Amino acid sequence: MSVEPPKSSSSKPSTSSQSDLSVTVIGGGTMGNGIAHVFAQSGHPVTLVDVSKEACERAFATIEKNLGRMVTKEKLTEQQMQETLQRLSTSMSIQEGCQDAGLIVEAVPEVLQLKRDVYQDVEAVVEPNAVIATNTSSISITKLANTLKHPERFIGMHFFNPVPVMSLVEVVKGHQTDQAVVDAVMAWSQGLGKVPVPVNDSPGFVSNRVLMPMINEAIFSVYEGVATPEHVDEVMKRGMAHPMGPLRLADFIGLDVCLDILRVLYEGFQDPKYRPCPLLVKMVDAGTLGDKTGQGFYSYK
Ligand code: 3HC
């Protein structure tokens, strides 16, 4: 398959003029607004699609706040911030938002059917050579693609929170993803100043297959009374130079997200070593999900 952004004359994956690539991000939550931010900051016209006016405004305000933080830290000039904001528009319609896009990045909640519904709407309107990427943290790319008309143009583009700060993009090749699509996404990610790492589709990819068992073991350490959350985190920060301890990081990611990913690993590998810690299950049942609810292993009230 040949992949090229619309408006380009080349028949090969075209990444030479990065800003020619129009990008649509679907979902303006933490990850979606971060992804829209980095594409716009790198010169791409970006449309952010979300379900309501309020959600679009919230996403735009978050991007503005995070750009402002970069201006304060002198990583960006005021003029660059204004130019970035001018490249951003919002829409409440997938149909309207995706028409001219060369790359669509889906960042809606981790619900298989919801994502599939989004792809159906996207495929109905996009250019035939547009790439459709998902920022899923663990759902199989191959499984997500199996209701698409063109699974060969579908790929995982896994960003990390906070997106403007973390340099990794895990580029996940599904069973049917065309190599030209992988190559284009690798180049586009580099154009963002990120470091893309290619991996094959497998439960949790590499990032969460390695990260989540560590977080789960940290939770078991608390559950079994080995140490307090503060002490577990102190061990990992001071002994292993982690910027955040695993329990602080679990709160930051969201305990519900951690549990969902562990369940994907547990079911995907059919291996008891991924069994989620009962304390994690209990905290999610109680609605103490970390930063977003103000209470997790730590209090943020
Ligand atoms: N936008 C722009 N800049 C931001 C930002 C944002 N949203 N959030 C933080 N920053 C910048 C700050 O301005 C600051 O810049 P400086 O270095 O020039 O001062 C820098 O990032 C550090 O921020 P702070 O000083 O506020 O705070 P910390 O030094 O404590 O760093 C952190 C915060 C960057 C979050 C750091 O603790 C960290 O790297 N933690 C680990 C994060 C991590 O592991 N993320 C991956 C999670 S897993 C994931 O996302 C995958 C999913 O599938 C689960």
Short mmCIF file of C-alpha atoms and ligand atoms in Angstrom, two decimals:
data_model
loop_
_atom_site.label_atom_id
_atom_site.label_comp_id
_atom_site.label_asym_id
_atom_site.label_seq_id
_atom_site.Cartn_x
_atom_site.Cartn_y
_atom_site.Cartn_z
CA MET A 1 0.00 0.00 0.00
CA SER A 2 1.26 3.49 -0.67
CA VAL A 3 0.87 5.96 2.13
CA GLU A 4 1.01 9.65 1.58
CA PRO A 5 -0.51 12.63 3.21
CA PRO A 6 -3.16 14.31 1.07
CA LYS A 7 -1.90 17.35 -0.79
CA SER A 8 1.41 15.59 -1.54
CA SER A 9 2.33 14.64 -5.09
CA SER A 10 4.55 11.66 -4.19
CA SER A 11 3.28 8.08 -4.46
CA LYS A 12 5.58 6.88 -1.66
CA PRO A 13 5.07 7.50 2.06
CA SER A 14 5.83 11.20 2.10
CA THR A 15 7.42 12.63 5.21
CA SER A 16 9.81 15.11 3.70
CA SER A 17 7.51 18.05 4.30
CA GLN A 18 6.17 17.22 7.74
CA SER A 19 3.79 20.16 7.95
CA ASP A 20 1.92 18.92 4.82
CA LEU A 21 0.44 16.21 6.99
CA SER A 22 -2.95 17.16 8.40
CA VAL A 23 -3.68 15.31 11.60
CA THR A 24 -6.97 14.59 13.32
CA VAL A 25 -6.97 13.43 16.92
CA ILE A 26 -10.17 11.81 18.16
CA GLY A 27 -10.64 12.18 21.92
CA GLY A 28 -9.46 15.23 23.87
CA GLY A 29 -8.66 13.58 27.23
CA THR A 30 -5.21 13.52 28.84
CA MET A 31 -3.59 11.56 26.01
CA GLY A 32 -5.60 13.06 23.14
CA ASN A 33 -4.90 16.67 24.06
CA GLY A 34 -1.21 15.86 24.58
CA ILE A 35 -1.03 14.22 21.13
CA ALA A 36 -2.81 17.18 19.49
CA HIS A 37 -0.40 19.52 21.32
CA VAL A 38 2.79 17.86 20.02
CA PHE A 39 1.58 17.61 16.41
CA ALA A 40 0.48 21.27 16.36
CA GLN A 41 3.73 22.38 18.01
CA SER A 42 5.64 20.55 15.27
CA GLY A 43 3.87 22.49 12.51
CA HIS A 44 0.95 20.22 11.56
CA PRO A 45 -2.59 21.50 11.10
CA VAL A 46 -4.52 19.57 13.77
CA THR A 47 -8.22 18.99 14.28
CA LEU A 48 -9.24 17.72 17.69
CA VAL A 49 -12.56 15.87 17.73
CA ASP A 50 -14.58 15.25 20.87
CA VAL A 51 -18.22 14.61 21.65
CA SER A 52 -19.24 17.94 23.19
CA LYS A 53 -18.38 21.63 23.04
CA GLU A 54 -17.35 21.47 26.71
CA ALA A 55 -14.95 18.55 26.08
CA CYS A 56 -13.39 20.42 23.12
CA GLU A 57 -13.01 23.61 25.16
CA ARG A 58 -11.48 21.69 28.09
CA ALA A 59 -8.94 20.03 25.79
CA PHE A 60 -8.03 23.34 24.13
CA ALA A 61 -7.63 25.03 27.54
CA THR A 62 -5.33 22.22 28.73
CA ILE A 63 -3.14 22.57 25.63
CA GLU A 64 -3.02 26.34 26.17
CA LYS A 65 -2.01 25.83 29.82
CA ASN A 66 0.72 23.31 28.94
CA LEU A 67 2.09 25.55 26.17
CA GLY A 68 2.08 28.44 28.65
CA ARG A 69 4.13 26.31 31.05
CA MET A 70 6.68 25.76 28.26
CA VAL A 71 6.82 29.52 27.58
CA THR A 72 7.44 30.18 31.30
CA LYS A 73 10.27 27.61 31.21
CA GLU A 74 11.63 29.34 28.06
CA LYS A 75 11.31 26.17 25.98
CA LEU A 76 8.97 28.00 23.59
CA THR A 77 8.48 31.65 22.68
CA GLU A 78 5.14 33.42 23.08
CA GLN A 79 4.99 33.67 19.28
CA GLN A 80 5.55 29.91 18.84
CA MET A 81 2.78 29.30 21.35
CA GLN A 82 0.35 31.51 19.40
CA GLU A 83 1.33 29.86 16.10
CA THR A 84 0.76 26.43 17.66
CA LEU A 85 -2.69 27.44 18.89
CA GLN A 86 -3.57 28.83 15.44
CA ARG A 87 -2.84 25.43 13.90
CA LEU A 88 -5.40 23.82 16.21
CA SER A 89 -9.10 23.57 15.54
CA THR A 90 -11.81 21.53 17.21
CA SER A 91 -14.85 19.71 15.91
CA MET A 92 -17.68 17.66 17.35
CA SER A 93 -18.08 15.63 14.17
CA ILE A 94 -15.83 12.80 13.00
CA GLN A 95 -17.19 13.29 9.50
CA GLU A 96 -16.23 16.97 9.40
CA GLY A 97 -12.97 16.50 11.36
CA CYS A 98 -11.46 13.61 9.36
CA GLN A 99 -12.16 14.53 5.74
CA ASP A 100 -8.79 16.12 4.93
CA ALA A 101 -6.61 14.19 7.37
CA GLY A 102 -3.59 12.16 6.29
CA LEU A 103 -3.25 10.72 9.79
CA ILE A 104 -6.04 10.04 12.26
CA VAL A 105 -5.02 9.24 15.83
CA GLU A 106 -7.76 7.71 17.94
CA ALA A 107 -7.45 8.35 21.69
CA VAL A 108 -10.91 7.52 23.02
CA PRO A 109 -11.51 5.40 26.19
CA GLU A 110 -10.28 1.80 26.17
CA VAL A 111 -13.58 0.19 25.15
CA LEU A 112 -13.32 -2.16 22.17
CA GLN A 113 -16.78 -1.46 20.74
CA LEU A 114 -16.43 2.31 21.17
CA LYS A 115 -13.16 2.26 19.24
CA ARG A 116 -14.64 0.08 16.50
CA ASP A 117 -17.60 2.47 16.13
CA VAL A 118 -15.15 5.35 15.76
CA TYR A 119 -13.19 3.51 13.04
CA GLN A 120 -16.36 2.78 11.11
CA ASP A 121 -17.22 6.50 11.07
CA VAL A 122 -13.63 7.40 10.17
CA GLU A 123 -13.39 4.89 7.31
CA ALA A 124 -16.63 6.24 5.82
CA VAL A 125 -15.06 9.65 5.17
CA VAL A 126 -11.25 9.47 5.04
CA GLU A 127 -8.99 9.58 2.01
CA PRO A 128 -8.05 6.05 0.80
CA ASN A 129 -4.37 6.63 1.63
CA ALA A 130 -4.93 8.03 5.13
CA VAL A 131 -3.34 6.19 8.06
CA ILE A 132 -5.53 5.33 11.05
CA ALA A 133 -3.62 4.98 14.33
CA THR A 134 -4.76 4.09 17.82
CA ASN A 135 -3.18 5.21 21.07
CA THR A 136 -4.52 2.13 22.88
CA SER A 137 -2.35 1.15 25.83
CA SER A 138 -2.95 -2.57 25.46
CA ILE A 139 -5.87 -3.69 23.28
CA SER A 140 -4.59 -5.87 20.43
CA ILE A 141 -4.02 -3.86 17.24
CA THR A 142 -4.89 -6.95 15.19
CA LYS A 143 -8.19 -7.38 17.03
CA LEU A 144 -9.05 -3.69 16.75
CA ALA A 145 -8.37 -3.85 13.01
CA ASN A 146 -10.51 -6.88 12.25
CA THR A 147 -13.69 -4.94 11.53
CA LEU A 148 -11.90 -2.40 9.32
CA LYS A 149 -12.26 -2.42 5.56
CA HIS A 150 -8.54 -1.68 5.27
CA PRO A 151 -6.67 -3.24 8.23
CA GLU A 152 -3.39 -2.74 6.34
CA ARG A 153 -3.45 1.02 7.06
CA PHE A 154 -4.16 0.58 10.78
CA ILE A 155 -1.39 0.83 13.40
CA GLY A 156 -0.68 1.45 17.07
CA MET A 157 0.89 4.80 17.96
CA HIS A 158 1.36 4.54 21.72
CA PHE A 159 2.30 7.83 23.40
CA PHE A 160 3.25 8.30 27.06
CA ASN A 161 1.94 10.67 29.70
CA PRO A 162 2.73 13.58 29.84
CA VAL A 163 2.90 13.49 26.03
CA PRO A 164 4.77 16.81 25.57
CA VAL A 165 7.52 15.55 27.93
CA MET A 166 7.96 11.81 27.28
CA SER A 167 10.10 11.08 24.23
CA LEU A 168 8.88 7.56 23.40
CA VAL A 169 6.35 6.53 20.77
CA GLU A 170 5.81 2.76 20.72
CA VAL A 171 4.88 1.98 17.10
CA VAL A 172 2.85 -1.23 17.09
CA LYS A 173 2.52 -3.28 13.91
CA GLY A 174 -0.66 -5.35 13.75
CA HIS A 175 -0.76 -8.69 11.92
CA GLN A 176 -1.99 -7.00 8.73
CA THR A 177 -0.34 -3.57 9.03
CA ASP A 178 1.53 -2.65 5.85
CA GLN A 179 5.28 -2.04 6.33
CA ALA A 180 4.93 1.27 4.43
CA VAL A 181 2.53 2.43 7.14
CA VAL A 182 5.03 1.47 9.84
CA ASP A 183 7.76 3.39 8.00
CA ALA A 184 5.58 6.49 7.61
CA VAL A 185 4.55 6.51 11.29
CA MET A 186 8.18 6.05 12.39
CA ALA A 187 9.18 9.08 10.30
CA TRP A 188 6.23 11.22 11.43
CA SER A 189 7.05 10.40 15.08
CA GLN A 190 10.67 11.45 14.54
CA GLY A 191 9.35 14.69 13.07
CA LEU A 192 7.73 15.34 16.46
CA GLY A 193 11.16 15.12 18.09
CA LYS A 194 10.15 11.77 19.60
CA VAL A 195 12.00 8.46 19.53
CA PRO A 196 9.78 5.83 17.86
CA VAL A 197 10.42 2.19 18.72
CA PRO A 198 8.84 -0.49 16.49
CA VAL A 199 7.28 -3.50 18.19
CA ASN A 200 4.96 -6.29 17.08
CA ASP A 201 1.43 -6.72 18.35
CA SER A 202 1.37 -8.73 21.59
CA PRO A 203 -0.53 -8.20 24.87
CA GLY A 204 0.71 -5.00 26.55
CA PHE A 205 3.21 -4.50 23.68
CA VAL A 206 6.63 -4.00 25.34
CA SER A 207 5.95 -0.97 27.54
CA ASN A 208 3.04 -2.23 29.57
CA ARG A 209 4.18 -5.86 29.54
CA VAL A 210 7.24 -4.71 31.49
CA LEU A 211 5.78 -1.76 33.46
CA MET A 212 2.52 -3.26 34.75
CA PRO A 213 3.97 -6.38 36.44
CA MET A 214 6.36 -4.03 38.29
CA ILE A 215 3.46 -1.84 39.44
CA ASN A 216 1.48 -4.99 40.38
CA GLU A 217 4.41 -6.30 42.47
CA ALA A 218 4.68 -2.91 44.20
CA ILE A 219 0.98 -3.18 45.10
CA PHE A 220 1.48 -6.78 46.35
CA SER A 221 4.32 -5.47 48.56
CA VAL A 222 1.86 -3.09 50.23
CA TYR A 223 -0.91 -5.72 50.32
CA GLU A 224 1.36 -8.24 52.06
CA GLY A 225 2.60 -5.64 54.56
CA VAL A 226 6.19 -5.65 53.28
CA ALA A 227 6.34 -1.82 53.26
CA THR A 228 4.17 1.30 53.08
CA PRO A 229 3.46 2.94 49.68
CA GLU A 230 5.89 5.75 50.58
CA HIS A 231 8.65 3.27 51.40
CA VAL A 232 8.07 1.14 48.28
CA ASP A 233 8.32 4.30 46.15
CA GLU A 234 11.39 5.56 48.03
CA VAL A 235 13.19 2.26 47.34
CA MET A 236 12.52 2.49 43.60
CA LYS A 237 13.33 6.23 43.33
CA ARG A 238 16.58 6.12 45.27
CA GLY A 239 17.75 2.61 44.41
CA MET A 240 16.66 2.45 40.79
CA ALA A 241 16.57 6.16 39.83
CA HIS A 242 12.91 6.06 38.76
CA PRO A 243 11.51 9.63 38.52
CA MET A 244 8.34 8.48 40.29
CA GLY A 245 7.89 5.42 42.48
CA PRO A 246 5.63 2.69 40.98
CA LEU A 247 2.70 3.51 43.28
CA ARG A 248 2.86 7.25 42.58
CA LEU A 249 3.06 6.32 38.89
CA ALA A 250 0.06 3.98 39.21
CA ASP A 251 -1.97 6.88 40.67
CA PHE A 252 -0.73 9.13 37.84
CA ILE A 253 -1.73 6.60 35.14
CA GLY A 254 -5.03 5.76 36.87
CA LEU A 255 -5.61 2.58 38.89
CA ASP A 256 -8.52 1.60 36.62
CA VAL A 257 -6.22 1.83 33.59
CA CYS A 258 -3.56 -0.28 35.38
CA LEU A 259 -6.18 -2.92 36.25
CA ASP A 260 -7.52 -3.01 32.68
CA ILE A 261 -4.01 -3.52 31.30
CA LEU A 262 -3.19 -6.26 33.83
CA ARG A 263 -6.39 -8.05 32.84
CA VAL A 264 -5.38 -7.86 29.17
CA LEU A 265 -2.00 -9.42 30.11
CA TYR A 266 -3.62 -12.07 32.35
CA GLU A 267 -6.14 -13.10 29.71
CA GLY A 268 -3.82 -12.65 26.74
CA PHE A 269 -1.01 -14.84 28.08
CA GLN A 270 -3.22 -17.14 30.20
CA ASP A 271 -0.46 -16.95 32.78
CA PRO A 272 -1.14 -16.51 36.55
CA LYS A 273 1.96 -14.34 36.93
CA TYR A 274 -0.12 -11.40 35.65
CA ARG A 275 -2.93 -11.87 38.23
CA PRO A 276 -3.95 -8.37 39.40
CA CYS A 277 -3.33 -7.83 43.10
CA PRO A 278 -6.62 -8.03 45.11
CA LEU A 279 -5.78 -4.64 46.67
CA LEU A 280 -5.75 -3.05 43.21
CA VAL A 281 -9.13 -4.63 42.40
CA LYS A 282 -10.55 -3.39 45.72
CA MET A 283 -9.28 0.17 45.22
CA VAL A 284 -10.82 0.30 41.73
CA ASP A 285 -14.12 -1.08 43.06
CA ALA A 286 -14.06 1.63 45.72
CA GLY A 287 -13.58 4.33 43.07
CA THR A 288 -10.18 5.43 44.43
CA LEU A 289 -8.47 5.66 41.05
CA GLY A 290 -5.51 7.95 41.79
CA ASP A 291 -4.93 11.56 40.68
CA LYS A 292 -8.19 11.84 38.74
CA THR A 293 -10.38 11.08 41.76
CA GLY A 294 -8.13 12.78 44.34
CA GLN A 295 -7.39 9.51 46.15
CA GLY A 296 -5.31 6.46 45.31
CA PHE A 297 -2.21 5.23 47.12
CA TYR A 298 -1.79 8.91 48.01
CA SER A 299 -4.23 11.73 48.64
CA TYR A 300 -4.38 14.66 46.18
CA LYS A 301 -7.17 16.63 47.78
N1 3HC B 1 3.16 19.65 29.27
C1 3HC B 1 4.33 20.28 29.09
N2 3HC B 1 5.36 20.19 29.99
C2 3HC B 1 5.16 19.44 31.09
C3 3HC B 1 3.95 18.77 31.35
C4 3HC B 1 2.93 18.89 30.36
N3 3HC B 1 1.76 18.27 30.50
N4 3HC B 1 4.07 18.11 32.54
C5 3HC B 1 5.29 18.36 33.01
N5 3HC B 1 5.95 19.16 32.14
C6 3HC B 1 7.35 19.60 32.22
C7 3HC B 1 7.55 20.65 33.28
O1 3HC B 1 7.34 21.93 32.78
C8 3HC B 1 9.00 20.41 33.68
O2 3HC B 1 9.90 21.06 32.78
P1 3HC B 1 11.43 21.42 33.23
O3 3HC B 1 12.16 20.12 33.27
O4 3HC B 1 11.90 22.32 32.13
O5 3HC B 1 11.33 22.06 34.58
C9 3HC B 1 9.19 18.92 33.49
O6 3HC B 1 8.13 18.47 32.64
C10 3HC B 1 9.12 18.22 34.80
O7 3HC B 1 7.89 18.58 35.42
P2 3HC B 1 7.75 19.05 36.94
O8 3HC B 1 8.93 19.84 37.36
O9 3HC B 1 6.40 19.66 37.10
O10 3HC B 1 7.66 17.71 37.78
P3 3HC B 1 8.67 16.51 37.87
O11 3HC B 1 10.10 16.91 37.76
O12 3HC B 1 8.21 15.78 39.06
O13 3HC B 1 8.36 15.63 36.55
C11 3HC B 1 7.18 14.04 35.31
C12 3HC B 1 7.08 15.21 36.25
C13 3HC B 1 7.70 14.50 33.95
C14 3HC B 1 5.76 13.50 35.15
C15 3HC B 1 8.18 12.97 35.90
O14 3HC B 1 7.82 12.69 37.24
C16 3HC B 1 8.18 11.67 35.15
O15 3HC B 1 8.86 11.54 34.14
N6 3HC B 1 7.44 10.65 35.65
C17 3HC B 1 7.28 9.38 34.99
C18 3HC B 1 6.20 9.49 33.95
C19 3HC B 1 5.98 8.20 33.24
O16 3HC B 1 6.52 7.15 33.54
N7 3HC B 1 5.07 8.25 32.27
C20 3HC B 1 4.67 7.11 31.52
C21 3HC B 1 3.42 6.55 32.13
S1 3HC B 1 2.90 5.07 31.33
C22 3HC B 1 1.97 5.61 30.03
O17 3HC B 1 1.70 6.77 29.84
C23 3HC B 1 1.50 4.52 29.12
C24 3HC B 1 0.11 4.07 29.36
O18 3HC B 1 -0.19 3.12 28.41
C25 3HC B 1 -0.17 3.55 30.73
#
